[in-house]
Coordinates of C-alpha atoms in Angstrom, one line a residue:
Chain A
X1 CA 0.0 0.0 0.0
X2 CA 2.7 2.4 1.1
X3 CA 4.9 1.3 -1.8
X4 CA 2.1 2.0 -4.2
X5 CA 1.5 5.4 -2.7
X6 CA 5.1 6.4 -2.9
X7 CA 5.3 5.0 -6.4
X8 CA 2.3 7.1 -7.4
X9 CA 3.9 10.2 -5.8
X10 CA 7.2 9.6 -7.6
X11 CA 5.4 9.3 -10.9
X12 CA 3.5 12.5 -10.2
X13 CA 6.7 14.3 -9.4
X14 CA 8.2 12.9 -12.6
X15 CA 5.3 13.9 -14.8
X16 CA 5.4 16.6 -17.5
X17 CA 2.9 18.7 -15.7
X18 CA 4.9 18.9 -12.5
X19 CA 8.0 19.6 -14.6
X20 CA 6.4 22.6 -16.3
X21 CA 5.2 23.7 -12.9
X22 CA 8.7 23.6 -11.4
X23 CA 10.1 25.6 -14.3
X24 CA 7.7 28.5 -14.1
X25 CA 8.4 30.8 -11.2
X26 CA 5.3 32.9 -11.9
X27 CA 3.1 29.8 -11.6
X28 CA 4.8 28.7 -8.3
X29 CA 4.2 32.3 -7.0
X30 CA 0.5 32.2 -8.0
X31 CA 0.1 28.8 -6.5
X32 CA 1.6 30.0 -3.2
X33 CA -0.6 33.2 -3.2
X34 CA -3.7 31.1 -4.0
X35 CA -2.9 28.7 -1.2
X36 CA -2.3 31.6 1.3
X37 CA -5.8 32.9 0.4
X38 CA -7.4 29.5 0.8
X39 CA -5.8 28.9 4.2
X40 CA -6.4 32.5 5.4
X41 CA -10.0 32.3 4.3
X42 CA -11.1 28.8 5.4
X43 CA -9.3 29.0 8.8
X44 CA -10.3 32.6 9.4
X45 CA -12.1 31.9 12.7
X46 CA -8.7 30.7 14.1
X47 CA -6.2 32.8 12.2
X48 CA -7.9 36.2 12.1
X49 CA -6.6 38.6 14.8
X50 CA -10.2 39.7 15.7
X51 CA -13.7 38.4 15.3
X52 CA -15.4 41.2 13.2
X53 CA -18.9 39.8 14.0
X54 CA -18.6 39.6 17.7
X55 CA -20.4 42.8 18.7
X56 CA -19.0 42.6 22.2
X57 CA -15.4 43.2 21.1
X58 CA -16.3 46.1 18.8
X59 CA -15.5 49.6 20.0
X60 CA -16.9 52.5 18.1
X61 CA -14.1 54.6 19.4
X62 CA -11.8 52.6 17.2
X63 CA -13.9 53.4 14.0
X64 CA -12.0 54.8 11.0
X65 CA -8.5 53.9 12.4
X66 CA -6.1 54.3 9.5
X67 CA -3.5 51.7 8.6
X68 CA -0.6 51.4 11.0
X69 CA 1.9 53.3 8.9
X70 CA -0.2 56.5 8.9
X71 CA -0.3 58.9 11.9
X72 CA -3.1 57.8 14.3
X73 CA -2.6 54.2 13.1
X74 CA -3.0 51.6 15.8
X75 CA -0.7 48.4 15.7
X76 CA -3.7 46.3 16.9
X77 CA -5.3 47.0 13.5
X78 CA -2.5 46.6 10.9
X79 CA -4.5 47.9 8.0
X80 CA -7.1 50.0 9.9
X81 CA -10.7 49.6 10.8
X82 CA -14.0 50.3 9.1
X83 CA -16.9 52.6 10.1
X84 CA -18.0 50.4 13.0
X85 CA -14.5 49.8 14.4
X86 CA -14.1 46.3 12.9
X87 CA -10.6 45.2 12.1
X88 CA -10.3 45.4 8.3
X89 CA -7.8 42.5 8.0
X90 CA -10.1 40.1 9.9
X91 CA -13.1 41.4 7.9
X92 CA -11.2 40.7 4.7
X93 CA -10.3 37.2 5.8
X94 CA -13.9 36.4 6.8
X95 CA -15.1 38.1 3.6
X96 CA -12.8 36.1 1.4
X97 CA -14.2 32.9 3.0
X98 CA -17.8 33.9 2.0
X99 CA -16.6 34.9 -1.5
X100 CA -14.8 31.5 -1.9
X101 CA -17.7 29.5 -0.6
X102 CA -20.0 31.2 -3.2
X103 CA -17.3 30.8 -5.9
X104 CA -16.7 27.1 -5.3
X105 CA -20.4 26.3 -4.9
X106 CA -21.4 28.1 -8.1
X107 CA -18.6 26.6 -10.1
X108 CA -19.6 23.1 -8.8
X109 CA -23.2 23.8 -9.7
X110 CA -22.3 25.2 -13.2
X111 CA -20.0 22.2 -13.7
X112 CA -22.4 19.5 -12.8
X113 CA -25.2 21.1 -14.8
X114 CA -23.0 21.9 -17.8
X115 CA -21.2 18.5 -17.9
X116 CA -24.4 16.5 -17.6
X117 CA -26.2 18.5 -20.3
X118 CA -23.1 18.3 -22.5
X119 CA -22.9 14.5 -22.0
X120 CA -26.6 14.0 -22.7
X121 CA -26.4 16.4 -25.7
X122 CA -23.4 14.7 -27.2
X123 CA -24.3 11.1 -26.4
X124 CA -27.9 11.1 -27.6
X125 CA -27.7 13.8 -30.3
X126 CA -30.8 14.5 -32.3
X127 CA -33.7 16.5 -30.9
X128 CA -32.3 16.7 -27.3
X129 CA -29.0 17.9 -28.7
X130 CA -30.4 20.7 -30.8
X131 CA -32.7 22.0 -28.0
X132 CA -29.9 22.1 -25.4
X133 CA -27.5 23.7 -27.8
X134 CA -29.9 26.3 -29.1
X135 CA -30.7 27.4 -25.5
X136 CA -26.9 27.5 -25.0
X137 CA -26.5 29.7 -28.1
X138 CA -29.1 32.2 -27.0
X139 CA -27.7 32.4 -23.5
X140 CA -24.2 32.8 -24.8
X141 CA -25.2 36.0 -26.7
X142 CA -25.6 37.7 -23.3
X143 CA -22.8 38.4 -20.8
X144 CA -23.0 36.1 -17.8
X145 CA -23.2 39.0 -15.4
X146 CA -26.5 40.2 -17.1
X147 CA -28.0 36.7 -16.8
X148 CA -27.0 36.5 -13.1
X149 CA -28.6 39.9 -12.5
X150 CA -31.8 38.9 -14.2
X151 CA -32.0 35.6 -12.3
X152 CA -31.4 37.4 -9.1
X153 CA -34.1 39.9 -9.9
X154 CA -36.6 37.1 -10.8
X155 CA -35.9 35.2 -7.6
X156 CA -36.4 38.5 -5.7
X157 CA -39.7 39.0 -7.4
X158 CA -40.8 35.4 -6.6
X159 CA -39.8 35.4 -2.9
X160 CA -39.8 39.1 -1.8
X161 CA -36.8 41.1 -0.7
X162 CA -36.8 40.1 2.9
X163 CA -36.7 36.4 2.3
X164 CA -34.2 37.0 -0.4
X165 CA -31.8 38.4 2.1
X166 CA -32.0 35.3 4.3
X167 CA -31.3 33.1 1.3
X168 CA -28.9 35.5 -0.4
X169 CA -26.0 33.0 -0.6
X170 CA -28.1 30.2 -2.2
X171 CA -29.7 32.7 -4.6
X172 CA -26.2 33.9 -5.6
X173 CA -24.9 30.3 -6.2
X174 CA -28.0 29.6 -8.2
X175 CA -27.8 32.7 -10.3
X176 CA -24.0 32.6 -11.0
X177 CA -24.0 28.8 -11.6
X178 CA -26.8 29.0 -14.0
X179 CA -25.1 31.8 -16.0
X180 CA -21.8 29.8 -16.5
X181 CA -23.0 26.3 -17.5
X182 CA -22.8 26.9 -21.3
X183 CA -19.1 26.7 -21.6
X184 CA -18.9 23.3 -19.9
X185 CA -21.8 21.9 -21.9
X186 CA -20.3 23.0 -25.3
X187 CA -16.8 21.7 -24.4
X188 CA -18.0 18.3 -23.1
X189 CA -20.4 17.9 -26.0
X190 CA -17.6 18.5 -28.5
X191 CA -15.4 15.8 -26.7
X192 CA -18.2 13.4 -26.4
X193 CA -19.0 13.6 -30.1
X194 CA -15.4 12.4 -30.7
X195 CA -15.4 9.7 -27.9
X196 CA -18.8 8.3 -28.8
X197 CA -17.6 6.5 -31.9
X198 CA -14.5 5.1 -30.4
X199 CA -14.3 1.3 -29.9
X200 CA -14.4 1.2 -26.2
X201 CA -17.8 2.9 -26.2
X202 CA -19.1 0.5 -28.8
X203 CA -17.7 -2.4 -26.9
X204 CA -19.5 -1.2 -23.7
X205 CA -22.6 -0.9 -25.7
X206 CA -22.3 -4.3 -27.2
X207 CA -22.1 -6.0 -23.8
X208 CA -25.3 -4.2 -23.0
X209 CA -24.4 -1.6 -20.4
X210 CA -27.1 1.0 -19.9
X211 CA -26.4 4.4 -21.5
X212 CA -26.2 6.2 -18.2
X213 CA -23.4 3.9 -17.0
X214 CA -21.5 4.2 -20.2
X215 CA -21.7 8.0 -20.0
X216 CA -20.6 8.3 -16.4
X217 CA -18.1 5.5 -16.2
X218 CA -16.5 5.4 -19.6
X219 CA -17.0 8.6 -21.5
X220 CA -16.9 11.1 -18.6
X221 CA -13.3 10.4 -17.4
X222 CA -12.0 10.9 -21.0
X223 CA -13.5 14.4 -21.4
X224 CA -12.6 15.8 -18.0
X225 CA -9.3 17.4 -18.9
X226 CA -10.6 20.6 -20.5
X227 CA -13.4 20.8 -17.9
X228 CA -10.7 21.2 -15.2
X229 CA -9.2 24.1 -17.0
X230 CA -12.5 25.8 -17.5
X231 CA -13.4 25.2 -13.8
X232 CA -10.2 27.0 -12.7
X233 CA -10.7 30.1 -14.8
X234 CA -14.4 29.9 -13.9
X235 CA -13.6 30.1 -10.2
X236 CA -11.9 33.5 -10.8
X237 CA -14.9 34.6 -12.9
X238 CA -17.4 33.4 -10.3
X239 CA -15.6 35.3 -7.5
X240 CA -15.6 38.5 -9.6
X241 CA -19.3 38.0 -10.5
X242 CA -20.2 37.5 -6.9
X243 CA -18.2 40.6 -5.9
X244 CA -19.8 42.6 -8.7
X245 CA -23.3 41.6 -7.7
X246 CA -22.6 42.3 -4.0
X247 CA -21.1 45.6 -5.0
X248 CA -24.2 46.5 -7.0
X249 CA -26.2 45.8 -3.9
X250 CA -28.0 42.7 -5.1
X251 CA -25.6 40.1 -3.6
X252 CA -24.8 39.4 0.0
X253 CA -26.2 41.7 2.7
X254 CA -23.9 43.6 5.1
X255 CA -24.7 41.1 7.8
X256 CA -22.9 38.5 5.9
X257 CA -20.3 40.5 4.0
X258 CA -18.2 39.1 1.1
X259 CA -15.3 41.0 -0.5
X260 CA -17.8 42.8 -2.8
X261 CA -20.0 43.9 0.1
X262 CA -16.9 45.2 2.0
X263 CA -15.9 47.2 -1.1
X264 CA -19.5 48.5 -1.4
X265 CA -19.5 49.6 2.3
X266 CA -16.1 51.3 1.9
X267 CA -17.1 53.1 -1.3
X268 CA -19.4 55.3 0.8
X269 CA -16.4 56.7 2.7
X270 CA -14.1 57.3 -0.3
X271 CA -14.9 61.0 -0.4
X272 CA -14.3 61.7 3.3
X273 CA -10.7 60.4 3.0
X274 CA -11.1 56.9 4.5
X275 CA -9.8 55.2 1.3
X276 CA -8.4 52.1 3.0
X277 CA -11.9 50.7 3.8
X278 CA -12.6 50.1 0.1
X279 CA -9.0 49.8 -1.3
X280 CA -7.7 46.9 0.7
X281 CA -10.7 44.5 0.1
X282 CA -10.3 45.5 -3.6
X283 CA -6.6 44.7 -3.6
X284 CA -7.3 41.3 -2.0
X285 CA -9.9 40.5 -4.6
X286 CA -7.7 41.6 -7.5
X287 CA -4.6 39.7 -6.2
X288 CA -6.6 36.5 -5.7
X289 CA -8.3 36.7 -9.1
X290 CA -4.9 37.4 -10.8
X291 CA -3.3 34.4 -9.1
X292 CA -6.1 32.0 -10.0
X293 CA -6.1 33.3 -13.6
X294 CA -2.4 32.7 -13.9
X295 CA -2.8 29.2 -12.5
X296 CA -5.6 28.6 -15.0
X297 CA -3.4 29.8 -17.9
X298 CA -0.6 27.6 -16.9
X299 CA -2.9 24.6 -16.5
X300 CA -4.3 25.2 -20.0
X301 CA -0.9 25.2 -21.5
X302 CA 0.4 22.3 -19.5
X303 CA -2.6 20.1 -20.4
X304 CA -2.5 21.1 -24.1
X305 CA -0.2 18.6 -25.9
X306 CA 0.1 20.8 -28.9
X307 CA 2.0 23.4 -27.0
X308 CA 4.4 21.1 -25.3
Chain B
X1 CA -24.6 36.1 -50.5
X2 CA -28.2 37.0 -50.5
X3 CA -29.1 33.5 -49.3
X4 CA -26.6 34.0 -46.4
X5 CA -28.1 37.3 -45.4
X6 CA -31.6 35.9 -45.5
X7 CA -30.6 32.9 -43.4
X8 CA -28.9 35.2 -40.8
X9 CA -31.9 37.4 -40.7
X10 CA -34.1 34.4 -40.1
X11 CA -31.9 33.2 -37.3
X12 CA -31.9 36.7 -35.8
X13 CA -35.7 36.7 -35.7
X14 CA -35.8 33.3 -34.0
X15 CA -33.3 34.5 -31.4
X16 CA -35.4 37.6 -30.8
X17 CA -38.5 35.5 -30.4
X18 CA -36.8 33.3 -27.9
X19 CA -35.7 36.4 -25.9
X20 CA -39.1 37.9 -26.1
X21 CA -40.6 34.6 -24.8
X22 CA -38.3 34.6 -21.8
X23 CA -39.2 38.2 -21.2
X24 CA -42.9 37.3 -21.6
X25 CA -42.6 34.4 -19.1
X26 CA -41.0 36.8 -16.6
X27 CA -43.6 39.3 -17.1
X28 CA -46.5 36.9 -16.6
X29 CA -45.3 34.5 -13.9
X30 CA -43.2 36.5 -11.6
X31 CA -45.4 38.6 -9.4
X32 CA -49.0 39.3 -10.2
X33 CA -49.7 42.3 -12.5
X34 CA -53.2 42.6 -11.1
X35 CA -51.9 42.8 -7.5
X36 CA -49.5 45.5 -8.6
X37 CA -52.3 47.6 -10.1
X38 CA -55.1 47.4 -7.5
X39 CA -55.3 48.5 -3.9
X40 CA -55.6 46.2 -0.8
X41 CA -59.3 46.4 -0.5
X42 CA -60.3 45.4 -4.1
X43 CA -62.8 42.6 -4.0
X44 CA -62.1 39.2 -5.7
X45 CA -64.8 39.9 -8.2
X46 CA -63.2 43.2 -9.2
X47 CA -59.9 41.5 -9.5
X48 CA -61.3 38.8 -11.7
X49 CA -63.1 41.4 -13.9
X50 CA -59.8 43.2 -14.3
X51 CA -58.0 40.0 -15.2
X52 CA -60.6 39.4 -17.9
X53 CA -60.4 42.9 -19.1
X54 CA -56.6 42.8 -19.4
X55 CA -56.9 39.5 -21.2
X56 CA -54.9 37.6 -18.6
X57 CA -57.3 34.6 -18.8
X58 CA -56.7 34.1 -22.5
X59 CA -54.6 31.1 -23.7
X60 CA -50.8 31.5 -23.6
X61 CA -50.2 31.7 -27.4
X62 CA -52.7 34.5 -27.7
X63 CA -51.1 36.4 -24.8
X64 CA -47.7 35.9 -26.2
X65 CA -48.8 37.1 -29.6
X66 CA -50.3 40.2 -28.0
X67 CA -47.1 40.8 -26.0
X68 CA -45.0 40.7 -29.1
X69 CA -47.5 43.0 -31.0
X70 CA -47.3 45.5 -28.1
X71 CA -43.5 45.3 -27.9
X72 CA -43.3 46.0 -31.7
X73 CA -45.3 49.2 -31.2
X74 CA -43.0 50.2 -28.3
X75 CA -45.6 49.5 -25.7
X76 CA -44.0 47.7 -22.8
X77 CA -46.5 48.4 -20.0
X78 CA -46.0 50.4 -16.8
X79 CA -43.3 50.2 -14.2
X80 CA -44.3 48.6 -11.0
X81 CA -42.2 51.1 -9.1
X82 CA -43.0 54.5 -10.6
X83 CA -46.2 53.7 -12.7
X84 CA -44.6 55.5 -15.7
X85 CA -44.6 53.9 -19.1
X86 CA -41.5 51.7 -19.4
X87 CA -40.9 52.6 -23.0
X88 CA -40.6 56.3 -22.1
X89 CA -38.4 55.7 -19.1
X90 CA -36.0 53.8 -21.2
X91 CA -36.1 56.3 -24.1
X92 CA -35.2 59.1 -21.7
X93 CA -32.1 57.4 -20.4
X94 CA -31.0 55.7 -23.6
X95 CA -28.9 58.6 -24.9
X96 CA -26.7 58.7 -21.8
X97 CA -25.8 55.0 -22.1
X98 CA -25.3 55.1 -25.8
X99 CA -23.0 58.1 -25.6
X100 CA -21.0 56.5 -22.8
X101 CA -20.7 53.2 -24.7
X102 CA -19.8 54.8 -27.9
X103 CA -16.9 56.8 -26.3
X104 CA -15.8 53.8 -24.4
X105 CA -15.7 51.6 -27.5
X106 CA -13.9 54.2 -29.5
X107 CA -11.3 54.6 -26.7
X108 CA -10.9 50.8 -26.5
X109 CA -10.5 50.4 -30.2
X110 CA -8.0 53.2 -30.9
X111 CA -5.8 52.7 -27.8
X112 CA -6.1 48.9 -28.1
X113 CA -5.1 48.9 -31.8
X114 CA -2.1 51.2 -31.1
X115 CA -0.8 49.2 -28.2
X116 CA -1.4 46.0 -30.0
X117 CA 0.5 47.0 -33.1
X118 CA 3.3 48.4 -31.0
X119 CA 3.7 45.3 -28.8
X120 CA 3.4 43.1 -31.9
X121 CA 6.2 44.9 -33.7
X122 CA 8.6 45.4 -30.8
X123 CA 7.7 42.4 -28.7
X124 CA 10.8 42.6 -26.5
X125 CA 11.1 46.3 -25.7
X126 CA 10.5 47.3 -22.1
X127 CA 7.5 49.4 -23.1
X128 CA 5.9 46.3 -24.6
X129 CA 6.5 44.4 -21.5
X130 CA 4.9 47.2 -19.5
X131 CA 1.9 47.2 -21.7
X132 CA 1.4 43.5 -21.4
X133 CA 1.8 43.6 -17.6
X134 CA -0.7 46.4 -17.4
X135 CA -3.1 44.5 -19.6
X136 CA -2.9 41.4 -17.4
X137 CA -3.7 43.6 -14.4
X138 CA -6.5 45.3 -16.3
X139 CA -8.1 41.9 -17.0
X140 CA -7.9 40.8 -13.4
X141 CA -9.3 44.0 -11.8
X142 CA -13.0 43.9 -11.7
X143 CA -14.6 46.8 -13.6
X144 CA -16.1 48.5 -10.5
X145 CA -12.6 48.4 -8.8
X146 CA -11.1 50.3 -11.7
X147 CA -13.8 52.9 -11.4
X148 CA -13.3 53.3 -7.6
X149 CA -9.5 53.6 -8.1
X150 CA -9.9 56.2 -10.8
X151 CA -12.4 58.2 -8.6
X152 CA -9.9 58.0 -5.7
X153 CA -7.0 59.3 -7.8
X154 CA -8.6 61.8 -10.2
X155 CA -11.6 63.0 -8.2
X156 CA -10.7 62.7 -4.6
X157 CA -6.9 63.2 -4.4
X158 CA -6.3 65.4 -7.5
X159 CA -9.8 66.9 -7.9
X160 CA -9.4 67.2 -11.6
X161 CA -12.5 65.4 -12.8
X162 CA -16.1 65.0 -11.5
X163 CA -17.0 61.6 -10.1
X164 CA -20.7 61.4 -10.8
X165 CA -23.4 62.5 -13.2
X166 CA -23.2 63.7 -16.8
X167 CA -22.3 67.4 -16.3
X168 CA -24.3 69.9 -18.3
X169 CA -26.4 68.4 -21.1
X170 CA -28.0 69.9 -24.1
X171 CA -31.3 68.8 -25.3
X172 CA -31.7 68.3 -29.1
X173 CA -35.2 67.0 -29.9
X174 CA -35.7 63.9 -27.7
X175 CA -32.0 63.4 -27.4
X176 CA -29.9 64.8 -24.5
X177 CA -26.2 65.0 -25.3
X178 CA -23.2 65.8 -23.2
X179 CA -21.0 66.2 -26.2
X180 CA -21.6 69.9 -26.6
X181 CA -20.4 71.2 -23.2
X182 CA -17.0 71.2 -21.5
X183 CA -18.4 69.8 -18.3
X184 CA -20.2 67.0 -20.3
X185 CA -16.8 65.9 -21.7
X186 CA -15.1 66.1 -18.4
X187 CA -17.8 64.0 -16.8
X188 CA -17.4 61.5 -19.6
X189 CA -13.7 60.7 -19.3
X190 CA -13.6 58.6 -16.1
X191 CA -16.7 56.4 -16.8
X192 CA -15.6 55.9 -20.5
X193 CA -12.1 54.8 -19.4
X194 CA -13.5 52.5 -16.8
X195 CA -16.0 50.9 -19.2
X196 CA -13.5 50.6 -22.1
X197 CA -10.5 49.3 -20.2
X198 CA -11.3 45.6 -20.3
X199 CA -12.1 45.8 -24.0
X200 CA -8.9 47.8 -24.6
X201 CA -6.8 45.0 -23.0
X202 CA -8.7 42.4 -25.0
X203 CA -8.1 44.2 -28.3
X204 CA -4.4 44.8 -27.4
X205 CA -3.8 41.1 -26.8
X206 CA -5.8 40.1 -29.9
X207 CA -4.0 42.5 -32.2
X208 CA -0.6 41.5 -30.8
X209 CA -1.2 37.8 -31.2
X210 CA -2.5 38.3 -34.8
X211 CA 0.4 40.6 -35.7
X212 CA 2.9 38.0 -34.5
X213 CA 1.1 35.4 -36.5
X214 CA 0.9 37.4 -39.7
X215 CA 4.5 38.8 -39.5
X216 CA 5.8 35.3 -39.7
X217 CA 4.1 34.5 -43.1
X218 CA 5.7 34.3 -46.4
X219 CA 4.0 37.2 -48.1
X220 CA 5.4 39.6 -45.4
X221 CA 8.9 38.3 -46.1
X222 CA 8.2 38.7 -49.8
X223 CA 6.9 42.3 -49.3
X224 CA 10.1 43.1 -47.4
X225 CA 12.2 41.4 -50.1
X226 CA 10.5 43.7 -52.7
X227 CA 12.0 46.6 -50.8
X228 CA 8.7 48.1 -49.5
X229 CA 9.1 50.5 -46.6
X230 CA 8.6 49.2 -43.1
X231 CA 5.5 51.4 -42.8
X232 CA 3.9 49.9 -45.9
X233 CA 4.6 46.4 -44.8
X234 CA 3.5 46.8 -41.2
X235 CA 0.4 48.8 -41.9
X236 CA -0.6 48.0 -45.5
X237 CA 0.1 44.3 -45.4
X238 CA 0.3 43.1 -41.8
X239 CA -2.3 45.2 -39.9
X240 CA -4.8 44.9 -42.7
X241 CA -4.8 41.1 -42.4
X242 CA -5.3 41.1 -38.7
X243 CA -8.5 43.1 -39.0
X244 CA -11.1 40.3 -39.5
X245 CA -10.9 38.9 -36.0
X246 CA -10.5 42.4 -34.6
X247 CA -13.8 43.5 -36.2
X248 CA -15.6 40.4 -34.9
X249 CA -14.4 40.8 -31.3
X250 CA -14.9 44.6 -31.3
X251 CA -18.4 44.2 -32.7
X252 CA -19.4 41.5 -30.2
X253 CA -17.8 43.5 -27.4
X254 CA -19.8 46.5 -28.2
X255 CA -22.9 44.6 -26.9
X256 CA -20.9 43.6 -23.8
X257 CA -20.0 47.2 -23.3
X258 CA -23.6 48.3 -23.3
X259 CA -24.4 45.5 -20.8
X260 CA -21.4 46.2 -18.6
X261 CA -22.4 49.9 -18.5
X262 CA -24.7 48.7 -15.6
X263 CA -21.6 48.5 -13.4
X264 CA -20.0 51.7 -14.6
X265 CA -23.2 53.6 -14.3
X266 CA -23.7 52.5 -10.7
X267 CA -20.1 53.5 -9.7
X268 CA -20.4 56.9 -11.4
X269 CA -24.2 57.5 -10.8
X270 CA -24.5 57.9 -14.6
X271 CA -28.2 58.5 -15.4
X272 CA -28.5 55.8 -18.1
X273 CA -30.5 52.6 -18.6
X274 CA -28.0 50.5 -16.6
X275 CA -28.7 52.4 -13.5
X276 CA -32.4 52.1 -14.2
X277 CA -32.0 48.3 -14.6
X278 CA -30.1 47.9 -11.3
X279 CA -32.8 49.8 -9.5
X280 CA -35.5 47.7 -11.1
X281 CA -33.6 44.5 -10.0
X282 CA -33.5 45.9 -6.5
X283 CA -37.3 46.5 -6.5
X284 CA -38.1 43.4 -8.6
X285 CA -39.7 45.8 -11.1
X286 CA -40.3 43.1 -13.7
X287 CA -41.7 45.2 -16.6
X288 CA -38.5 47.3 -16.6
X289 CA -36.3 44.2 -16.4
X290 CA -38.0 42.3 -19.2
X291 CA -38.0 45.4 -21.4
X292 CA -34.3 45.9 -20.8
X293 CA -33.8 42.2 -21.7
X294 CA -35.6 42.6 -25.0
X295 CA -33.8 45.8 -25.8
X296 CA -30.3 44.4 -25.0
X297 CA -31.3 41.3 -27.0
X298 CA -32.2 43.4 -30.0
X299 CA -28.9 45.4 -29.8
X300 CA -26.9 42.1 -29.6
X301 CA -28.7 40.6 -32.6
X302 CA -28.3 43.7 -34.7
X303 CA -24.6 44.0 -33.8
X304 CA -24.1 40.3 -34.7
X305 CA -25.8 40.8 -38.0
X306 CA -23.7 43.9 -38.9
X307 CA -20.5 42.1 -37.9
X308 CA -21.4 39.2 -40.2
X309 CA -22.1 41.5 -43.1
X310 CA -18.9 43.4 -42.4
X311 CA -17.0 40.2 -43.2
X312 CA -18.0 40.6 -46.8
X313 CA -16.6 44.1 -46.9
X314 CA -13.3 43.1 -45.4
X315 CA -12.6 39.6 -46.7
X316 CA -12.9 39.3 -50.5
X317 CA -12.6 35.5 -50.3
X318 CA -16.0 35.3 -48.8
X319 CA -17.6 37.2 -51.6
X320 CA -16.3 34.7 -54.2
X321 CA -17.5 31.7 -52.1
X322 CA -21.0 33.1 -52.1
X323 CA -21.4 32.5 -48.4
X324 CA -22.2 28.8 -48.9
X325 CA -19.3 27.9 -46.5
X326 CA -19.3 26.2 -43.2

């Protein structure tokens, strides 16, 4: 068992992908940055210096403390506090966690939906295929952010603003996921059209396996490579979309702030000189998105045999 | 070619009908229009009478046909929020958005082309590397962040440019324009840069990639061997052949610019249709939302159509083929 594990590890370290990873300093840097964000976000209750949601520890006297390198800065709050005296660094860590949860969930939703529809579309063809693909075509004419906004508005109309606020996270995942499935569906469908006629699929069909089993167990593993690349870049897009929706005021409420909500809150204090409340969450968002994008670019090149 | 145009027109109509159907479904099944129109104390009989009068009890296909008929005449119903006709609300705000989008697209195209050609020709100079790094950052910064940073630098710290509104506008017929006043232009700069930045980086990268591709080809080497000036080779031969994908992307991005104006207009309190749309999402004002959807759909379809037709103007090979291709 251990021998097999170490064998697997050695092969992974020997592989082309790891080789190209080791030889790209920029990729290593982005991987490290991404990892720092993941750790800082998911362990924020233990790592963050303060709990920004514990009202008992908040002190309004500390509100609008500037970053520590400015006069009046306070070393307890390294990058300052917001209008309610919350430590900005802690708020960013908690906010990143919310942003990442929404990002991951909506990518997972979009992926499951898109991959299943793509599999069905490519495997069965015919009427089902043309219906799914025409819907995809029409949806692709519109930017994803617009679709997400419309879905959000429709859900709001169906359940009322108050209930919407309680379920904001679910609504966001639903709206963002539903606006990004097309890419997966088209990619998977394209690959399935190629795989469908290969001998192993025909063999599986001859021995009488049900279609669902053939699709999931035999076709799916062979079309997953590109899906992984799309998912990585999609994570950055989903996080941006969530931040944009929250910034526009239709995303997460201030009681459950994501990075976008923090930027929105801080935006109100831009003119009175408290720039740090909006700039630092913005930088955090931009750095994270840049790192994930670079990782996605690298993954695309590394998995693409034509470029090797 | 005529067959191609007709086929594209037919497809456009189908897409528009699909968009109109989605819009119709939103209109009819999200929220109750009768509830939005009557007071609390209206009796059930009165409500039912109103439903009958509005034709809400008719079969779906008839209601859809009526919806499309009304939309074609520019009648999109009343806003749930302000009780004004939606068509008029949008018409009032359309000029602001169109002017902003137009300036943003022009900015993106001109600056993007220049930067793309430069980075393509001198790919290893330090200025090129700077441009490429900047474009990478430009892609990663969310549009609203760009707007906030620009406001912080140029409006708050330097105080050179205004950060909200359109400045003074001049009314010409039904069209309000900010192009004729100094304050109008000043108010336009920051929003237009914010809105066009993403497309600018996109065009830069695209033109650069295409230039690198084209400069490797034999006919460029041949043109140089004939002793043509660098200028003639770079612009007459190389740039011209990169333009087909650039036209496609720019055209398609024009639609995206109009849609992304939602974000820019919110950041800069720009009184256009994007701001109207965001407010309607916030209040679940379905008539405004569905009208916006139909309108954006129409703009996208028209742009797609124009882009397809432009191919014939730019690429002579398509004209010979008669459009029977793919």
